């Protein structure tokens, strides 16, 4: 009896400390105190480099497939060249279908009453990525060449499937990572996502430099080299999807026992986490929203060097992917920095303030060469001061807002809290995409 009272008292004390930490009522002065706080909660799991790498690999396809579809725009432009209406609107329609599908998938998952099986959701998502990569690869083979009126609906279906897979994976991956109880694993997933945005753009730049004729001027229906480049493009996505399935199979036996089943209303669960994780959630939403709005400028900003005399790398078809590469390099570096920024875990309100302050980058975009109107300080200002550092701040602050879940909530609630933070990521992405479409018309 006395033992039960003592355990109950300890649990109540731990919950009080967690709430006080988020409210800023107690201060953890250094990493040693943070380790002590995690130990009080029962967080005794030892960091594993192999587990970290597995989460990193699992995060790769979560943006790789979508990045491949976006970066394959020159190929799709040639496929749709015969239909002016499709050629003009296909990129905007891809963004709308992707964002809407991902958002609706997230809403559907959050309305389910039964306790989620996050590993099952991850299996479905990763298998979906593999299926999309396989179908896109096959569609690029010359013998399957069809008219734009038939190929465009097919690509829309691929975009919808990718959006569904992203909704599933964003919901489940961070919940799964939080269940391991290590603050490093959620940033590992985000680091994989950041690298997934970097490599496809790099492949596109290499293709433009190595095969300029096939990349810029080829007629897809009659040029096997252009088709081979695209097949290799989507085959790399297939390999990444297969590797992520292997990583998930490695992690599942190591995940340990799940919390006992609890019936609950999802609306009440999200209301609870909206209160408990208010500042980290708002920080994550702000990061994704502001970053997504800025994407509308990337396709409009070109080099200040006139296109007639510009080298291949400064032509719009290569300059735009180059700017995306630099943003994703910054995002990748920021995700790595987040792992070592444990001081932010004890200051969640500061994460939100810094995330919101990133809006200053929007006026900086307006000072660049949008629609050939001139630049404030040349290409270096846009590529380094804007794109690179904007990516660094995104990876750093978004990673910091995600990695504190194992510290901020009790062990039995980590999966739910991780799924909630994944939802804020999706809603921020969707809100930013919609605002970006509005901004593009101004």
Coordinates of C-alpha atoms in Angstrom, one line a residue:
X1 CA 0.0 0.0 0.0
X2 CA 2.8 2.4 0.9
X3 CA 4.7 1.4 -2.2
X4 CA 1.7 2.2 -4.4
X5 CA 1.3 5.6 -2.8
X6 CA 4.9 6.3 -3.3
X7 CA 4.8 5.4 -7.0
X8 CA 1.7 7.5 -7.5
X9 CA 3.4 10.4 -5.9
X10 CA 6.4 10.0 -8.1
X11 CA 4.2 9.9 -11.3
X12 CA 2.4 13.0 -10.2
X13 CA 5.6 14.8 -9.5
X14 CA 7.0 13.8 -12.9
X15 CA 3.9 15.1 -14.7
X16 CA 4.2 18.4 -12.7
X17 CA 7.8 18.8 -13.8
X18 CA 6.9 18.2 -17.5
X19 CA 4.2 20.8 -17.4
X20 CA 6.4 23.2 -15.6
X21 CA 9.1 22.8 -18.2
X22 CA 6.8 23.6 -21.0
X23 CA 5.4 26.6 -19.1
X24 CA 8.9 27.9 -18.4
X25 CA 8.4 27.6 -14.7
X26 CA 11.5 25.6 -14.1
X27 CA 14.8 25.9 -15.8
X28 CA 17.3 23.2 -16.9
X29 CA 20.6 24.9 -17.0
X30 CA 22.7 22.5 -18.9
X31 CA 22.7 19.1 -20.7
X32 CA 23.5 17.3 -17.5
X33 CA 20.3 18.6 -16.0
X34 CA 18.5 17.6 -19.2
X35 CA 19.8 14.1 -18.9
X36 CA 18.7 14.0 -15.3
X37 CA 15.2 15.1 -16.3
X38 CA 15.0 12.4 -19.0
X39 CA 16.1 9.8 -16.4
X40 CA 13.4 10.9 -14.0
X41 CA 10.8 10.1 -16.7
X42 CA 12.3 6.6 -17.1
X43 CA 14.1 7.5 -20.4
X44 CA 16.9 5.0 -20.0
X45 CA 17.2 3.9 -23.6
X46 CA 20.8 4.1 -24.9
X47 CA 21.4 6.0 -28.1
X48 CA 22.1 3.7 -31.0
X49 CA 23.9 4.9 -34.2
X50 CA 22.4 2.1 -36.2
X51 CA 18.9 3.1 -35.1
X52 CA 19.7 6.7 -35.9
X53 CA 20.8 5.7 -39.4
X54 CA 17.7 3.5 -39.9
X55 CA 15.4 6.4 -39.1
X56 CA 17.5 8.6 -41.4
X57 CA 17.0 6.1 -44.3
X58 CA 13.3 5.8 -43.4
X59 CA 13.0 9.5 -43.8
X60 CA 14.5 9.6 -47.3
X61 CA 11.4 8.5 -49.4
X62 CA 9.1 10.8 -47.5
X63 CA 10.3 13.7 -49.7
X64 CA 12.3 11.9 -52.3
X65 CA 9.4 10.7 -54.5
X66 CA 7.6 14.1 -54.4
X67 CA 10.9 15.9 -55.1
X68 CA 11.4 13.5 -58.1
X69 CA 8.0 14.5 -59.5
X70 CA 8.7 18.2 -59.1
X71 CA 12.3 18.0 -60.4
X72 CA 11.1 16.0 -63.5
X73 CA 9.2 19.0 -64.7
X74 CA 11.4 19.5 -67.8
X75 CA 10.6 15.9 -68.8
X76 CA 6.8 16.4 -68.2
X77 CA 6.9 19.6 -70.2
X78 CA 8.1 17.7 -73.2
X79 CA 5.5 15.0 -72.7
X80 CA 2.8 17.7 -72.5
X81 CA 4.1 20.0 -75.2
X82 CA 1.3 19.1 -77.6
X83 CA -1.4 20.3 -75.2
X84 CA -1.0 24.0 -74.3
X85 CA -3.6 23.9 -71.4
X86 CA -2.0 20.9 -69.7
X87 CA 1.5 22.4 -70.3
X88 CA 0.5 25.6 -68.6
X89 CA -1.3 24.3 -65.5
X90 CA 0.2 20.8 -64.7
X91 CA 2.7 22.0 -62.1
X92 CA 0.1 24.1 -60.2
X93 CA -2.3 21.2 -60.4
X94 CA 0.3 18.8 -59.0
X95 CA 0.8 21.0 -56.0
X96 CA -2.9 21.4 -55.3
X97 CA -3.6 17.7 -55.6
X98 CA -0.6 16.7 -53.5
X99 CA -1.3 19.2 -50.7
X100 CA -5.1 18.5 -50.7
X101 CA -4.6 14.7 -50.7
X102 CA -2.0 14.8 -47.9
X103 CA -4.2 17.1 -45.8
X104 CA -7.4 15.0 -46.3
X105 CA -5.4 11.8 -45.4
X106 CA -4.2 13.4 -42.2
X107 CA -7.7 14.5 -41.3
X108 CA -9.0 11.0 -41.9
X109 CA -6.3 9.4 -39.8
X110 CA -6.9 11.8 -36.9
X111 CA -10.6 11.1 -36.9
X112 CA -10.1 7.3 -36.3
X113 CA -11.3 6.2 -32.9
X114 CA -9.2 3.0 -32.4
X115 CA -5.6 3.1 -31.2
X116 CA -3.4 3.6 -34.3
X117 CA -0.8 0.9 -35.4
X118 CA 1.9 3.3 -36.6
X119 CA 4.1 0.5 -38.0
X120 CA 1.3 -0.6 -40.2
X121 CA 0.8 2.9 -41.5
X122 CA 4.5 3.1 -42.2
X123 CA 4.5 -0.1 -44.2
X124 CA 1.6 1.1 -46.3
X125 CA 3.2 4.5 -46.9
X126 CA 6.6 3.0 -47.9
X127 CA 5.0 0.4 -50.2
X128 CA 3.1 3.3 -51.8
X129 CA 6.3 5.1 -52.5
X130 CA 7.8 2.0 -54.1
X131 CA 4.7 1.5 -56.2
X132 CA 4.7 5.1 -57.5
X133 CA 8.4 5.0 -58.3
X134 CA 7.9 1.7 -60.2
X135 CA 4.9 3.0 -62.2
X136 CA 6.6 6.3 -63.1
X137 CA 9.8 4.4 -64.2
X138 CA 7.8 2.1 -66.4
X139 CA 5.8 5.0 -67.9
X140 CA 9.1 6.6 -69.2
X141 CA 9.9 3.5 -71.3
X142 CA 9.5 4.4 -75.0
X143 CA 7.1 1.5 -75.7
X144 CA 4.6 3.0 -73.2
X145 CA 4.6 6.5 -74.7
X146 CA 1.1 7.9 -74.9
X147 CA -0.5 11.2 -75.7
X148 CA -0.6 14.1 -73.2
X149 CA -4.3 13.7 -72.7
X150 CA -3.8 10.2 -71.3
X151 CA -0.4 10.7 -69.6
X152 CA -1.5 13.7 -67.6
X153 CA -4.3 11.9 -65.7
X154 CA -1.9 9.1 -65.0
X155 CA 0.6 11.5 -63.4
X156 CA -2.2 13.0 -61.3
X157 CA -3.0 9.6 -60.0
X158 CA 0.7 9.2 -59.1
X159 CA 0.6 12.6 -57.3
X160 CA -2.5 11.6 -55.3
X161 CA -0.8 8.3 -54.3
X162 CA 2.3 10.2 -53.2
X163 CA 0.1 12.6 -51.2
X164 CA -1.6 9.7 -49.5
X165 CA 1.7 8.0 -48.7
X166 CA 3.1 11.3 -47.3
X167 CA 0.0 11.8 -45.1
X168 CA 0.5 8.3 -43.7
X169 CA 4.3 8.5 -43.2
X170 CA 4.3 12.0 -41.7
X171 CA 1.6 10.9 -39.2
X172 CA 3.3 7.6 -38.3
X173 CA 7.1 8.2 -38.6
X174 CA 7.3 10.8 -35.9
X175 CA 5.0 8.9 -33.6
X176 CA 7.2 5.8 -34.2
X177 CA 10.4 7.8 -33.5
X178 CA 9.0 9.4 -30.4
X179 CA 8.1 5.9 -29.0
X180 CA 11.8 5.1 -28.9
X181 CA 12.3 7.8 -26.3
X182 CA 15.4 9.4 -27.8
X183 CA 15.5 13.1 -28.8
X184 CA 17.8 12.4 -31.7
X185 CA 15.6 10.1 -33.7
X186 CA 12.9 12.6 -34.9
X187 CA 15.7 14.9 -36.3
X188 CA 17.1 11.8 -38.0
X189 CA 13.9 11.4 -40.0
X190 CA 13.9 15.1 -40.9
X191 CA 17.6 14.9 -42.0
X192 CA 16.6 12.1 -44.3
X193 CA 13.8 14.3 -45.7
X194 CA 16.2 17.2 -46.2
X195 CA 18.7 15.0 -48.1
X196 CA 15.9 13.7 -50.2
X197 CA 15.2 17.2 -51.4
X198 CA 18.9 17.8 -52.1
X199 CA 19.8 14.7 -54.2
X200 CA 17.1 14.9 -56.9
X201 CA 17.9 18.5 -57.6
X202 CA 21.6 17.5 -57.8
X203 CA 20.8 14.8 -60.3
X204 CA 18.9 17.3 -62.4
X205 CA 21.8 19.7 -62.5
X206 CA 24.3 16.9 -63.4
X207 CA 21.9 15.8 -66.2
X208 CA 21.7 19.3 -67.5
X209 CA 25.5 19.7 -67.5
X210 CA 26.3 16.2 -68.9
X211 CA 23.6 15.9 -71.5
X212 CA 22.5 19.4 -72.4
X213 CA 20.9 18.4 -75.7
X214 CA 18.8 15.6 -74.3
X215 CA 17.9 17.7 -71.3
X216 CA 17.0 21.0 -72.9
X217 CA 16.0 20.3 -76.5
X218 CA 15.2 16.6 -77.0
X219 CA 11.9 15.3 -78.4
X220 CA 10.9 12.7 -75.8
X221 CA 8.9 10.6 -78.2
X222 CA 12.0 10.1 -80.4
X223 CA 15.0 10.3 -78.2
X224 CA 16.0 7.3 -76.2
X225 CA 18.7 9.2 -74.2
X226 CA 16.1 11.5 -72.7
X227 CA 14.0 8.5 -71.7
X228 CA 17.0 6.7 -70.2
X229 CA 17.8 9.7 -68.1
X230 CA 14.2 9.8 -66.7
X231 CA 14.1 6.0 -66.2
X232 CA 17.3 6.2 -64.1
X233 CA 15.8 9.2 -62.3
X234 CA 12.8 7.2 -61.1
X235 CA 14.8 4.0 -60.6
X236 CA 16.8 5.8 -57.9
X237 CA 13.5 6.6 -56.1
X238 CA 12.6 2.9 -56.3
X239 CA 16.0 1.9 -54.7
X240 CA 15.4 4.5 -51.9
X241 CA 11.9 3.1 -51.2
X242 CA 13.3 -0.4 -51.0
X243 CA 16.0 0.7 -48.6
X244 CA 13.4 2.4 -46.4
X245 CA 11.4 -0.8 -46.1
X246 CA 14.6 -2.6 -45.0
X247 CA 15.2 0.1 -42.4
X248 CA 11.6 -0.2 -41.0
X249 CA 12.0 -4.0 -40.8
X250 CA 15.2 -3.4 -38.8
X251 CA 13.6 -1.0 -36.4
X252 CA 10.3 -2.8 -35.6
X253 CA 11.9 -5.6 -33.4
X254 CA 13.8 -2.9 -31.5
X255 CA 10.8 -0.7 -30.8
X256 CA 9.8 -2.6 -27.7
X257 CA 6.3 -3.1 -26.2
X258 CA 3.6 -0.6 -27.1
X259 CA 1.6 1.3 -24.5
X260 CA -1.6 -0.5 -23.4
X261 CA -4.7 -0.1 -25.5
X262 CA -6.8 3.0 -24.6
X263 CA -10.1 4.0 -26.3
X264 CA -10.2 7.7 -26.9
X265 CA -11.8 10.5 -28.9
X266 CA -9.2 11.9 -31.3
X267 CA -10.6 15.4 -31.0
X268 CA -10.0 15.4 -27.3
X269 CA -6.5 14.0 -27.7
X270 CA -5.6 16.7 -30.2
X271 CA -7.1 19.4 -27.9
X272 CA -5.0 18.1 -25.1
X273 CA -1.8 18.2 -27.1
X274 CA -2.7 21.6 -28.5
X275 CA -2.6 22.8 -25.0
X276 CA 0.4 20.8 -23.7
X277 CA 2.6 21.2 -26.8
X278 CA 1.4 24.7 -27.8
X279 CA 4.7 26.4 -28.5
X280 CA 6.5 23.5 -30.2
X281 CA 3.4 22.9 -32.4
X282 CA 3.1 26.5 -33.3
X283 CA 6.8 26.6 -34.1
X284 CA 6.6 23.6 -36.4
X285 CA 3.5 25.0 -38.1
X286 CA 5.2 28.4 -38.6
X287 CA 8.4 26.8 -40.0
X288 CA 6.6 24.7 -42.6
X289 CA 4.1 27.4 -43.6
X290 CA 6.7 30.1 -44.1
X291 CA 9.0 27.8 -46.0
X292 CA 6.1 26.6 -48.3
X293 CA 5.1 30.2 -49.1
X294 CA 8.6 31.0 -50.2
X295 CA 8.6 28.2 -52.8
X296 CA 6.5 30.3 -55.1
X297 CA 9.4 32.7 -55.6
X298 CA 11.9 29.9 -56.4
X299 CA 10.4 29.2 -59.8
X300 CA 10.3 32.9 -60.7
X301 CA 13.8 33.9 -59.7
X302 CA 16.5 33.5 -62.4
X303 CA 20.1 34.5 -62.8
X304 CA 20.9 38.2 -63.5
X305 CA 23.1 37.0 -66.4
X306 CA 21.2 37.3 -69.7
X307 CA 20.1 33.9 -70.9
X308 CA 21.6 34.4 -74.4
X309 CA 25.2 34.5 -73.0
X310 CA 24.7 32.5 -69.8
X311 CA 26.6 29.3 -69.2
X312 CA 24.6 26.1 -68.8
X313 CA 24.6 26.3 -65.0
X314 CA 23.0 29.8 -65.1
X315 CA 20.3 28.9 -67.5
X316 CA 16.9 28.8 -65.8
X317 CA 16.6 25.1 -66.3
X318 CA 19.7 24.5 -64.2
X319 CA 19.8 27.7 -62.0
X320 CA 16.4 26.9 -60.4
X321 CA 17.5 23.4 -59.4
X322 CA 20.8 24.9 -58.1
X323 CA 18.9 27.2 -55.8
X324 CA 16.8 24.3 -54.6
X325 CA 20.0 22.3 -53.9
X326 CA 21.4 25.1 -51.8
X327 CA 18.2 25.4 -49.8
X328 CA 18.2 21.6 -49.2
X329 CA 21.9 21.7 -48.2
X330 CA 21.0 24.3 -45.7
X331 CA 18.0 22.3 -44.5
X332 CA 20.3 19.2 -44.1
X333 CA 22.9 21.2 -42.2
X334 CA 20.2 22.7 -40.0
X335 CA 18.8 19.3 -39.2
X336 CA 22.2 18.2 -38.0
X337 CA 22.6 21.3 -35.9
X338 CA 19.2 20.6 -34.3
X339 CA 20.5 17.4 -32.7
X340 CA 23.2 19.4 -30.8
X341 CA 20.8 22.2 -29.9
X342 CA 19.5 20.6 -26.8
X343 CA 19.3 23.9 -25.0
X344 CA 16.2 24.7 -27.1
X345 CA 14.3 21.8 -25.6
X346 CA 14.0 23.7 -22.3
X347 CA 12.9 26.9 -24.1
X348 CA 10.0 25.9 -26.4
X349 CA 8.7 29.5 -26.6
X350 CA 12.0 30.6 -28.0
X351 CA 11.7 28.0 -30.8
X352 CA 8.3 29.6 -31.7
X353 CA 9.7 33.1 -31.7
X354 CA 12.7 32.2 -33.9
X355 CA 10.4 30.2 -36.2
X356 CA 8.1 33.2 -36.6
X357 CA 11.0 35.5 -37.2
X358 CA 11.9 33.6 -40.4
X359 CA 9.2 35.7 -42.1
X360 CA 11.9 38.3 -42.7
X361 CA 13.2 36.1 -45.5
X362 CA 10.1 36.9 -47.6
X363 CA 11.1 40.5 -48.2
X364 CA 14.6 39.3 -49.0
X365 CA 13.1 37.1 -51.8
X366 CA 11.4 40.2 -53.2
X367 CA 14.8 41.9 -53.5
X368 CA 16.0 39.1 -55.9
X369 CA 15.7 38.8 -59.7
X370 CA 12.0 37.9 -59.9
X371 CA 10.7 37.8 -63.5
X372 CA 14.0 39.6 -64.6
X373 CA 13.2 42.7 -62.7
X374 CA 16.8 42.9 -61.3
X375 CA 18.5 41.9 -58.0
X376 CA 19.5 43.8 -54.9
X377 CA 23.1 42.4 -55.0
X378 CA 23.4 39.7 -57.7
X379 CA 23.1 35.9 -57.7
X380 CA 25.3 35.4 -54.7
X381 CA 22.8 37.3 -52.5
X382 CA 19.9 35.0 -53.6
X383 CA 21.8 31.7 -53.5
X384 CA 23.8 32.2 -50.3
X385 CA 22.2 34.8 -48.1
X386 CA 18.6 33.8 -48.9
X387 CA 18.3 30.2 -50.1
X388 CA 21.1 28.6 -48.1
X389 CA 20.5 30.4 -44.8
X390 CA 16.7 30.1 -45.1
X391 CA 17.2 26.3 -45.4
X392 CA 19.5 26.2 -42.4
X393 CA 16.9 28.0 -40.2
X394 CA 14.2 25.7 -41.4
X395 CA 16.1 22.5 -40.7
X396 CA 17.3 23.8 -37.3
X397 CA 14.1 25.1 -35.9
X398 CA 11.7 22.5 -37.3
X399 CA 14.0 19.7 -36.0
X400 CA 14.3 21.4 -32.6
X401 CA 10.5 21.6 -32.3
X402 CA 10.2 17.9 -33.1
X403 CA 13.0 16.4 -31.0
X404 CA 11.7 17.5 -27.6
X405 CA 8.6 15.2 -27.6
X406 CA 10.3 12.4 -25.5
X407 CA 11.2 15.1 -22.9
X408 CA 8.0 17.1 -22.9
X409 CA 5.5 14.2 -22.5
X410 CA 5.2 11.0 -20.4
X411 CA 6.5 7.8 -21.9
X412 CA 3.0 6.3 -22.5
X413 CA 2.0 9.3 -24.5
X414 CA 5.0 9.7 -26.8
X415 CA 3.4 8.1 -29.9
X416 CA 0.3 10.2 -29.7
X417 CA 2.3 13.4 -29.2
X418 CA 4.7 12.5 -32.0
X419 CA 1.7 11.9 -34.3
X420 CA 0.2 15.3 -33.3
X421 CA 3.5 17.0 -34.1
X422 CA 3.5 15.3 -37.5
X423 CA 0.1 16.7 -38.1
X424 CA 1.3 20.2 -37.4
X425 CA 4.0 19.7 -40.0
X426 CA 1.4 18.6 -42.6
X427 CA -1.0 21.4 -41.8
X428 CA 1.8 24.0 -42.0
X429 CA 2.9 22.6 -45.4
X430 CA -0.7 22.7 -46.7
X431 CA -1.4 26.2 -45.4
X432 CA 1.9 27.5 -46.9
X433 CA 1.1 25.8 -50.3
X434 CA -2.3 27.5 -50.4
X435 CA -0.9 30.9 -49.4
X436 CA 1.8 30.4 -52.0
X437 CA -0.8 29.9 -54.7
X438 CA -2.5 33.1 -53.5
X439 CA 0.8 35.0 -53.5
X440 CA 1.7 33.8 -57.0
X441 CA -1.4 35.6 -58.4
X442 CA -0.6 38.9 -56.7

